[in-house]
PDB file of C-alpha atoms in Angstrom:
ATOM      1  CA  UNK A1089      85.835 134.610 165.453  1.00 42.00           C
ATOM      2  CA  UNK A1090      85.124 133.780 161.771  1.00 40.00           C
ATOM      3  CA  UNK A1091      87.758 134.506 159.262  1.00 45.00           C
ATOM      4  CA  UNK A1092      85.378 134.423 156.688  1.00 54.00           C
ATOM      5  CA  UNK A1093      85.376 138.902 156.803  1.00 84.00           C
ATOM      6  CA  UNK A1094      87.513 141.034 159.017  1.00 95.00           C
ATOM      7  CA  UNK A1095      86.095 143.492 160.856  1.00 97.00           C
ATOM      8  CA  UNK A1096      87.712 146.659 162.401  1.00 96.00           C
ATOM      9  CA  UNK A1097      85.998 146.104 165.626  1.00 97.00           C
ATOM     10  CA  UNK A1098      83.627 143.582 167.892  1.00 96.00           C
ATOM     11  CA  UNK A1099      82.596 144.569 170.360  1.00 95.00           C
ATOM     12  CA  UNK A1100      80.440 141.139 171.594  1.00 95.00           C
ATOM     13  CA  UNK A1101      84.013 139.382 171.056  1.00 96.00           C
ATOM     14  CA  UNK A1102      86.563 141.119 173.651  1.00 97.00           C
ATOM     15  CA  UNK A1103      87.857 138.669 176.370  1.00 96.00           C
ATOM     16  CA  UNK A1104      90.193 140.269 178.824  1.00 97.00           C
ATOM     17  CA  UNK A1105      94.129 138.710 178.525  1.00 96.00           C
ATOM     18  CA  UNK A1106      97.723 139.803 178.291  1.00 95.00           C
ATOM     19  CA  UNK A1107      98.693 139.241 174.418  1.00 94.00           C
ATOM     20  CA  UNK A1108     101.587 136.936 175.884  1.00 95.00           C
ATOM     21  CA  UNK A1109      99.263 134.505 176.919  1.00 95.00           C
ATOM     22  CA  UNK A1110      97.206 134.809 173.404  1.00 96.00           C
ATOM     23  CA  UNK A1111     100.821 134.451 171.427  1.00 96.00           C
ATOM     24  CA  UNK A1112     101.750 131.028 173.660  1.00 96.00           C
ATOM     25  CA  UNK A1113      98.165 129.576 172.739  1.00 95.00           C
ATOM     26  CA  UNK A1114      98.244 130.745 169.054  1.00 96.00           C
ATOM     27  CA  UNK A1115     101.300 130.708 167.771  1.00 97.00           C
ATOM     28  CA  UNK A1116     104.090 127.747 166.277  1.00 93.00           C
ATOM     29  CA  UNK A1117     106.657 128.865 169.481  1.00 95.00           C
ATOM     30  CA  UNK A1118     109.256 125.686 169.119  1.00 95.00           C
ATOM     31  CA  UNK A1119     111.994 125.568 167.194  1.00 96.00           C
ATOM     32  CA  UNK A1120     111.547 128.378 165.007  1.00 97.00           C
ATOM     33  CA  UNK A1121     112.460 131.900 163.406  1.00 98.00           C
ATOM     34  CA  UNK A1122     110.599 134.758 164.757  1.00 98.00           C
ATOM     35  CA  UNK A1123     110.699 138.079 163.086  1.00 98.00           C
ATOM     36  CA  UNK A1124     109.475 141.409 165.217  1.00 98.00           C
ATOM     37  CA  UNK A1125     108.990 144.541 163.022  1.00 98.00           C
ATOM     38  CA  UNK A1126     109.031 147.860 164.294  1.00 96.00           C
ATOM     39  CA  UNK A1127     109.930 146.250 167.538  1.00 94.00           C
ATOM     40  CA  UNK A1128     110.232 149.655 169.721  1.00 91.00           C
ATOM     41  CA  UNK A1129     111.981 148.324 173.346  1.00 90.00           C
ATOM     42  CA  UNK A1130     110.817 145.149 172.131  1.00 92.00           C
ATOM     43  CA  UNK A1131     109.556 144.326 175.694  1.00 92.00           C
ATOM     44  CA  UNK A1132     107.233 141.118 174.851  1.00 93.00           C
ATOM     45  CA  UNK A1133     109.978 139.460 172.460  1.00 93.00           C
ATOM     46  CA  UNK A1134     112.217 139.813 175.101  1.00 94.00           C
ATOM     47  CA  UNK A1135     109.964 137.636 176.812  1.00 94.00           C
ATOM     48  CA  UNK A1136     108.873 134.784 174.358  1.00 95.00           C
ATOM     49  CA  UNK A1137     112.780 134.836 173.710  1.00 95.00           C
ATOM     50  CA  UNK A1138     113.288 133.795 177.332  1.00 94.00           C
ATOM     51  CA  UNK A1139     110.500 131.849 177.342  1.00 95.00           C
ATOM     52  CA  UNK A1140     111.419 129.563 174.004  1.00 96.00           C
ATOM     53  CA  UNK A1141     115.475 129.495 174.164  1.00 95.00           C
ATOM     54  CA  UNK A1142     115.406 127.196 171.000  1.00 96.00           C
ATOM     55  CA  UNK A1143     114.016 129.651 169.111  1.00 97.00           C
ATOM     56  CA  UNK A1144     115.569 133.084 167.182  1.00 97.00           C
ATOM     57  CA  UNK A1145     114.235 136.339 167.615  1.00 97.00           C
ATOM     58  CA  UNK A1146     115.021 138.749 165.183  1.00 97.00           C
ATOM     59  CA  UNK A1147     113.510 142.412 165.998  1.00 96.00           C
ATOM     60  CA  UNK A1148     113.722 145.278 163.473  1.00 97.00           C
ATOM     61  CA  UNK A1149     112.949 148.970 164.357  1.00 96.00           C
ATOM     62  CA  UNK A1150     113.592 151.988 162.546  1.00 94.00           C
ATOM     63  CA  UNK A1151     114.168 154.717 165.349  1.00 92.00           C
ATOM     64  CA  UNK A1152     117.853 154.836 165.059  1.00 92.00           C
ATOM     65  CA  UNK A1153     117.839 156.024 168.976  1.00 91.00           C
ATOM     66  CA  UNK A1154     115.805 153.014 171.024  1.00 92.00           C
ATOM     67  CA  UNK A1155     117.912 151.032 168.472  1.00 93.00           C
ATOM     68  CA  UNK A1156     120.758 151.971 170.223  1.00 92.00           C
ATOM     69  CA  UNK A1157     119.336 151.555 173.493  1.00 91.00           C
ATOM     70  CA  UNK A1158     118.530 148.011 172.336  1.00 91.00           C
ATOM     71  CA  UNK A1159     122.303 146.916 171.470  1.00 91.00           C
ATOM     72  CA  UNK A1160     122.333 147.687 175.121  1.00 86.00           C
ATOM     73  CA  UNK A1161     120.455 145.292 176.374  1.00 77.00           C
ATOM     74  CA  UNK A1162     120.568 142.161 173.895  1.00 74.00           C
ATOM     75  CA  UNK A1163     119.922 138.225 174.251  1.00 75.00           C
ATOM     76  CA  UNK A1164     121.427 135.525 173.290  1.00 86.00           C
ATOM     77  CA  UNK A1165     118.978 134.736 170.530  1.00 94.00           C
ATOM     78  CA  UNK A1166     117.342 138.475 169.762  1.00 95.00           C
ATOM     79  CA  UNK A1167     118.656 139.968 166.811  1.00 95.00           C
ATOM     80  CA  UNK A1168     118.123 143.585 166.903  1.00 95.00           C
ATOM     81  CA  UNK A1169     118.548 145.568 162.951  1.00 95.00           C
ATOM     82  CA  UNK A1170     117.871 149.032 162.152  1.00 96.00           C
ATOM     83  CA  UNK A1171     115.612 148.739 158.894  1.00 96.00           C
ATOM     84  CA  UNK A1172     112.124 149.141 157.737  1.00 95.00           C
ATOM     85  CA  UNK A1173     109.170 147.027 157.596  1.00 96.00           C
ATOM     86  CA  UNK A1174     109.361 147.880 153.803  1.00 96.00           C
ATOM     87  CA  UNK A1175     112.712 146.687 152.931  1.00 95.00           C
ATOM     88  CA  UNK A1176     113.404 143.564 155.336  1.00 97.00           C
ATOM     89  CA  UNK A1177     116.501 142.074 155.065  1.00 95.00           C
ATOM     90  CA  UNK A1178     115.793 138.298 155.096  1.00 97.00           C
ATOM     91  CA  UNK A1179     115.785 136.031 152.352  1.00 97.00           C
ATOM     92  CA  UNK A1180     112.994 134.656 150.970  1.00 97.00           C
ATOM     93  CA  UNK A1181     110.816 132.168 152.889  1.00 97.00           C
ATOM     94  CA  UNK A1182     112.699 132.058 155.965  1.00 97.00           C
ATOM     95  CA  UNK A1183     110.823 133.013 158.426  1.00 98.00           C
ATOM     96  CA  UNK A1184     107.981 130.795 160.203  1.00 98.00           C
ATOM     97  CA  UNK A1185     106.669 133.462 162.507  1.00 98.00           C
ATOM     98  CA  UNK A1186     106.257 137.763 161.878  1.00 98.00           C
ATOM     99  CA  UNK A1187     104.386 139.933 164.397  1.00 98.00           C
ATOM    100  CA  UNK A1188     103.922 143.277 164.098  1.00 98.00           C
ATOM    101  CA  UNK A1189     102.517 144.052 167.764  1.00 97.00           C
ATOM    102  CA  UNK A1190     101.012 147.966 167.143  1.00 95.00           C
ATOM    103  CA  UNK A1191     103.669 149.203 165.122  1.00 96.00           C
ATOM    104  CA  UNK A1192     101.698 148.616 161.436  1.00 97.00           C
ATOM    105  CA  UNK A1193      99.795 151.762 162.386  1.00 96.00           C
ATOM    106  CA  UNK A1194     103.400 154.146 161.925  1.00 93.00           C
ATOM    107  CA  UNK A1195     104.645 152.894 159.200  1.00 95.00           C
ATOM    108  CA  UNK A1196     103.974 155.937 156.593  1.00 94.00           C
ATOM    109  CA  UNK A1197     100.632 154.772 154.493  1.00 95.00           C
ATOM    110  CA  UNK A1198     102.827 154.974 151.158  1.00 96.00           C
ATOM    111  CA  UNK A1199     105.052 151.949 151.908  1.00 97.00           C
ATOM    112  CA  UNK A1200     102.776 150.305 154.096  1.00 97.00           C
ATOM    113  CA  UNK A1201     101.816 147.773 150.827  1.00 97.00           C
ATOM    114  CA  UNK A1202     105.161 147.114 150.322  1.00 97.00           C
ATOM    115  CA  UNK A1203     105.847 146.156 154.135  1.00 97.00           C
ATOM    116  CA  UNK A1204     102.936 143.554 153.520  1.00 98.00           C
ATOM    117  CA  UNK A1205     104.873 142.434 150.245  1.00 97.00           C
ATOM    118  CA  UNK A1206     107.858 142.063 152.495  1.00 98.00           C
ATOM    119  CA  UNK A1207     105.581 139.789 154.516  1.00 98.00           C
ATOM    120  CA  UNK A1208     104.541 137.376 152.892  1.00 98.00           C
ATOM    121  CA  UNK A1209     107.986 136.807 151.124  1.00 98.00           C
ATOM    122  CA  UNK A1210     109.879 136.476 153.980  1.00 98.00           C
ATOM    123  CA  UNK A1211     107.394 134.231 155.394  1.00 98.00           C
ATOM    124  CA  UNK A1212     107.734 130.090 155.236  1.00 97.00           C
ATOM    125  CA  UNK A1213     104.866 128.314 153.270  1.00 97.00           C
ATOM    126  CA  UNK A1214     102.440 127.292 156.339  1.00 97.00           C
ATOM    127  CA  UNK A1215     104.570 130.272 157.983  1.00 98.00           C
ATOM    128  CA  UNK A1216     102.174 132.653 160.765  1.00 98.00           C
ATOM    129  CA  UNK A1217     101.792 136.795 160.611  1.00 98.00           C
ATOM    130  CA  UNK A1218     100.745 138.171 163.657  1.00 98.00           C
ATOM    131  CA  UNK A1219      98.831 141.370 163.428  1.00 98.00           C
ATOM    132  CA  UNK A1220      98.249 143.386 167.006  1.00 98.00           C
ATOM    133  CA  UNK A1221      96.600 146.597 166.255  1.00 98.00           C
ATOM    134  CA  UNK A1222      94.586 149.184 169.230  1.00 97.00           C
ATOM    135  CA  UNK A1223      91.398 149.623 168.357  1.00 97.00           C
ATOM    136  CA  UNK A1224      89.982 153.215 168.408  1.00 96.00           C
ATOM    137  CA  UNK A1225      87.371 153.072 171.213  1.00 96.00           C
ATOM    138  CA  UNK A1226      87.361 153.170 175.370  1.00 95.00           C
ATOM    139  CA  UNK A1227      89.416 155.636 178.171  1.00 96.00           C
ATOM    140  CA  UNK A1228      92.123 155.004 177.073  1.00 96.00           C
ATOM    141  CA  UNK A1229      91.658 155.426 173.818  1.00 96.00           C
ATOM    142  CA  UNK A1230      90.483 159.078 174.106  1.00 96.00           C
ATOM    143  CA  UNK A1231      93.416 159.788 176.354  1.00 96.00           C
ATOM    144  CA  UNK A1232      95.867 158.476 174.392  1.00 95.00           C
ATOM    145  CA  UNK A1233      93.973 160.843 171.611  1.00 95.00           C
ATOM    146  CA  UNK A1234      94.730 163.658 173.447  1.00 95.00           C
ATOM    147  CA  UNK A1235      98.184 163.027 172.726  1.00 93.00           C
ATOM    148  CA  UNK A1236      98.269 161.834 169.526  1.00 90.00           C
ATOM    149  CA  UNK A1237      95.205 160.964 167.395  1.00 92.00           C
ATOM    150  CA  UNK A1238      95.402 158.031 165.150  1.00 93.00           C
ATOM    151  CA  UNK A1239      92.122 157.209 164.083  1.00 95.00           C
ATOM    152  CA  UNK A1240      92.894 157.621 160.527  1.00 96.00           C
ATOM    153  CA  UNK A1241      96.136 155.687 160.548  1.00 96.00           C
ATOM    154  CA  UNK A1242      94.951 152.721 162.622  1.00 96.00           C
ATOM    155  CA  UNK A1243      92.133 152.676 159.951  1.00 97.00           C
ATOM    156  CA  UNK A1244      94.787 152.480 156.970  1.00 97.00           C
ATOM    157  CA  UNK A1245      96.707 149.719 158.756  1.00 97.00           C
ATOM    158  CA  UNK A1246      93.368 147.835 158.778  1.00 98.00           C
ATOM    159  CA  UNK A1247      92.506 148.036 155.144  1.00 97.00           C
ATOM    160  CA  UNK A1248      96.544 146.916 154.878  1.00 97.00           C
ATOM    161  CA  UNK A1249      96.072 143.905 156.409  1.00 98.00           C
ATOM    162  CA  UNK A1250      92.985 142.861 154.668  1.00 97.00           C
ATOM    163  CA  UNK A1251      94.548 143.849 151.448  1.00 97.00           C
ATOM    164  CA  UNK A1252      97.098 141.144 152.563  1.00 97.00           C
ATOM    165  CA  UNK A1253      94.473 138.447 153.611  1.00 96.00           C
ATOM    166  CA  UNK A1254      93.659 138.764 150.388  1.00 95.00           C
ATOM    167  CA  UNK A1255      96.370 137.418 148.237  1.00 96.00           C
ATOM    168  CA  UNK A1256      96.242 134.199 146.470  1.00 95.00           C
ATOM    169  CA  UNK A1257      99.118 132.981 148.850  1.00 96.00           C
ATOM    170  CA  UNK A1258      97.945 134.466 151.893  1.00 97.00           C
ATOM    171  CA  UNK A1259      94.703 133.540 153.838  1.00 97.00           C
ATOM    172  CA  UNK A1260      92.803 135.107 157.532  1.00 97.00           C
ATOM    173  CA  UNK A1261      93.189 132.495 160.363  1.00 96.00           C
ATOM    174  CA  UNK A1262      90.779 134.521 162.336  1.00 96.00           C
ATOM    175  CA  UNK A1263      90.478 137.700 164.551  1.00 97.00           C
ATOM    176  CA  UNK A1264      90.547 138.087 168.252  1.00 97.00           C
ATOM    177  CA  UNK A1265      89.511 140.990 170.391  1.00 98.00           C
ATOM    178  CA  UNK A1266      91.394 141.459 173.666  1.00 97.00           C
ATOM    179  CA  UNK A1267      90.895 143.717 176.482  1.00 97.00           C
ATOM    180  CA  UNK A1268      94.677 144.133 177.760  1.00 97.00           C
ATOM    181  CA  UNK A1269      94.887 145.305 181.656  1.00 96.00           C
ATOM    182  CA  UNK A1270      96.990 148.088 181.953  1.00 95.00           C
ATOM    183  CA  UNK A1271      98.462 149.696 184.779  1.00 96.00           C
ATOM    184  CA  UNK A1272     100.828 152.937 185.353  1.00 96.00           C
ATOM    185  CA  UNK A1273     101.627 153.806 189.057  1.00 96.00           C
ATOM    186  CA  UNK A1274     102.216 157.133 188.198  1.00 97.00           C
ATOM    187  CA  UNK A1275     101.955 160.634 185.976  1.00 97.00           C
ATOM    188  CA  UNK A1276     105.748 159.879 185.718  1.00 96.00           C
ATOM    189  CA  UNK A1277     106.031 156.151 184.715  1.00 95.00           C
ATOM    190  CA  UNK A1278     103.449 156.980 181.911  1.00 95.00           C
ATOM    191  CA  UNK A1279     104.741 159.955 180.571  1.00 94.00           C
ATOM    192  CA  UNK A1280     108.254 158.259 179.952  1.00 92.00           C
ATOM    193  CA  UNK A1281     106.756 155.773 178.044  1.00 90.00           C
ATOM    194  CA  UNK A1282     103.949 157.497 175.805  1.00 92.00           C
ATOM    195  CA  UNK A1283     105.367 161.308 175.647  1.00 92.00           C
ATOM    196  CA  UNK A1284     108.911 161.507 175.948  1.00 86.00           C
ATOM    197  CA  UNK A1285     109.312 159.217 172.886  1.00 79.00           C
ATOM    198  CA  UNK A1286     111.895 159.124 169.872  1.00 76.00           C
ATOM    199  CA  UNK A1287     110.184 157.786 167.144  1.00 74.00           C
ATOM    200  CA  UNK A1288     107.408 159.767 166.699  1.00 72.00           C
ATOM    201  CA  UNK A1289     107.688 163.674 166.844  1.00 76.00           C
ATOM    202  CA  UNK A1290     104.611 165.015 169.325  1.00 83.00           C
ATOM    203  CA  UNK A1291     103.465 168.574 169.107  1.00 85.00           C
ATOM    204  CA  UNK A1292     102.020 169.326 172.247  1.00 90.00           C
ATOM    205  CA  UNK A1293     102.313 172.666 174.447  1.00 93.00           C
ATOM    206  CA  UNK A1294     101.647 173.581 177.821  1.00 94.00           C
ATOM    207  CA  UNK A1295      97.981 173.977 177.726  1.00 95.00           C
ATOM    208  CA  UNK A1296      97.602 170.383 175.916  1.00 93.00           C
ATOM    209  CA  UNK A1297     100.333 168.749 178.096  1.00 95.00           C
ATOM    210  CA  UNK A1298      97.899 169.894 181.197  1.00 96.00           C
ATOM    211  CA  UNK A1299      94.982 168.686 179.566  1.00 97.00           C
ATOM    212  CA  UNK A1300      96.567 165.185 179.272  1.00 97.00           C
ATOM    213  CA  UNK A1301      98.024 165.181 182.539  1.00 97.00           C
ATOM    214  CA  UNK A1302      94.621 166.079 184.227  1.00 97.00           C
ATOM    215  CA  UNK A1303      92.734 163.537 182.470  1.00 97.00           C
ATOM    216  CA  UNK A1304      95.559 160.964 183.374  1.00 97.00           C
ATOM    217  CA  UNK A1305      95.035 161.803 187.244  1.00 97.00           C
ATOM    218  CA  UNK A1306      91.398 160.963 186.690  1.00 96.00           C
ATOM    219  CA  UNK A1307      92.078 157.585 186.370  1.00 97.00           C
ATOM    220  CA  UNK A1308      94.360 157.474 189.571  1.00 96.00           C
ATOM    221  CA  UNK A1309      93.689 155.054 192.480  1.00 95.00           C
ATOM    222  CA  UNK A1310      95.251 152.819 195.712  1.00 95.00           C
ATOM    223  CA  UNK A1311      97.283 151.349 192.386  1.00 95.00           C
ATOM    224  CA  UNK A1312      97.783 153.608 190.033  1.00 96.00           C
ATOM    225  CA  UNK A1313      95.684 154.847 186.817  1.00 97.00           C
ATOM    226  CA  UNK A1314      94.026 151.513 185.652  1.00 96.00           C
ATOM    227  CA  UNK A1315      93.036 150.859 182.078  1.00 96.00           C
ATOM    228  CA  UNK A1316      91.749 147.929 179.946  1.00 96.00           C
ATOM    229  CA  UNK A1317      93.241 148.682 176.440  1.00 97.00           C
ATOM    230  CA  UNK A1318      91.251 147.193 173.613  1.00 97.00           C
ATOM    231  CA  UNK A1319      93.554 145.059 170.860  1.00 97.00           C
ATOM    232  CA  UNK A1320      92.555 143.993 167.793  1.00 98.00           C
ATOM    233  CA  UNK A1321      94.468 140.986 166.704  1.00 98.00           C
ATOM    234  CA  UNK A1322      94.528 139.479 163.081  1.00 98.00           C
ATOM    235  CA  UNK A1323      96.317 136.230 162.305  1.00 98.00           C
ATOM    236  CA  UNK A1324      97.213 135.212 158.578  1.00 98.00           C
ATOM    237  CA  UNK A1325      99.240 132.057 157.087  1.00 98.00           C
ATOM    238  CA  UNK A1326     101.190 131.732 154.235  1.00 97.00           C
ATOM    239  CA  UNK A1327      99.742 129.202 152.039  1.00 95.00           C
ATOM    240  CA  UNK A1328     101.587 126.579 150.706  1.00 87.00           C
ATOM    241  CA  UNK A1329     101.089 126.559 146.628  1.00 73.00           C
ATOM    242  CA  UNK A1330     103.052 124.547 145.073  1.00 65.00           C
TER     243      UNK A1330
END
């Protein structure tokens, strides 16, 4: 797409993909510095970390308990920190690649500026941020809003990151719309990973939890409840001003 104007959503532009394969084709994976923020279980830097040995991974999350878990279960080049997107603690144009994969969305709106000041000073002139956001339409949209709406959020952490695309030293590579396939073999396997979470406190009671449940079983089949989850992703560059 264009990165003349950014757009929240497109729907004419959606190919179906796992972001893996979108990150391999997109972004500067060789030799290289690659900082995750608000990382979670950090499942897909795991991944490009075992897929590009030569490069560092360090991954940042603030939930002091799946921080934990991730000490657990390190790599020999993942770096795992417990600190903010707000307040990273790199130096100053060090860094040649950032993704945030669908973590801009909780960071509180008040310091959510300041993570995109963090940014672009941590980033290397000609250095890549990589922006994966949901986008607020489709089944599994609406179930996941039955858990925990974020319209409004996901909406802030779009005006963020054109508020970034718009600095003098910053500019929009482009967007890309991506249908991600999503499977969960059971009620069980996706309540672990959506509901009985840590870094975001959930207020949901019996009649809700039901309500979710049943619309989850809905989707069931031979497989397993099958989804394509719609991803908006927004790639910037750090210019190089001299």
């Amino acid at each position: 797409m264009s990165a003349n104007r950014m757009v929240l959503d497109n729907q004419e532009a959606y190919l179906t993909g796992t972001e893996m394969e979108l990150m391999e084709r997109l972004l500067p994976l060789s030799d290289c510095r690659v900082l995750e923020l608000g990382c979670g279980s950090a499942r897909i830097t795991r991944r490009l970390a075992r897929a590009h040995p030569d490069c560092h991974f360090i991954a940042t999350e603030v939930d002091s308990v799946q921080h934990e878990k991730n000490l657990g279960d390190t790599a020999g080049n993942i770096s795992f920190r417990l600190e903010g997107a707000q307040s990273i603690g790199e130096p100053d144009q060090s860094v040649d690649v950032v993704l945030m994969l669908k973590s801009l969305h909780h960071v509180p709106g008040s310091v959510m500026p300041q993570a995109m000041s963090e940014v672009a000073r941590v980033l290397k002139p000609g250095g890549i941020a990589y922006f994966s956001e949901p986008v607020y339409q489709g089944e599994f949209n609406a179930l996941m809003s039955l858990i925990h709406d974020e319209k409004r959020v996901r909406e802030l952490a779009f005006k963020t990151i054109q508020s970034l695309s718009e600095r003098d030293d910053m500019e929009l590579l482009g967007q890309y719309f991506l249908n991600v396939p999503g499977l969960y073999g059971s009620w069980e396997s996706f309540e672990s990973r959506f509901l009985n979470i840590t870094h975001t406190k959930l207020k949901i009671d019996k009649p809700r939890y039901r309500q979710i449940k049943t619309a989850f079983m809905e989707h069931m089949g031979p497989r397993g409840a099958e989804f394509l989850k719609p991803h908006r992703i927004d790639l910037l560059r750090k210019r190089n001003i001299r």
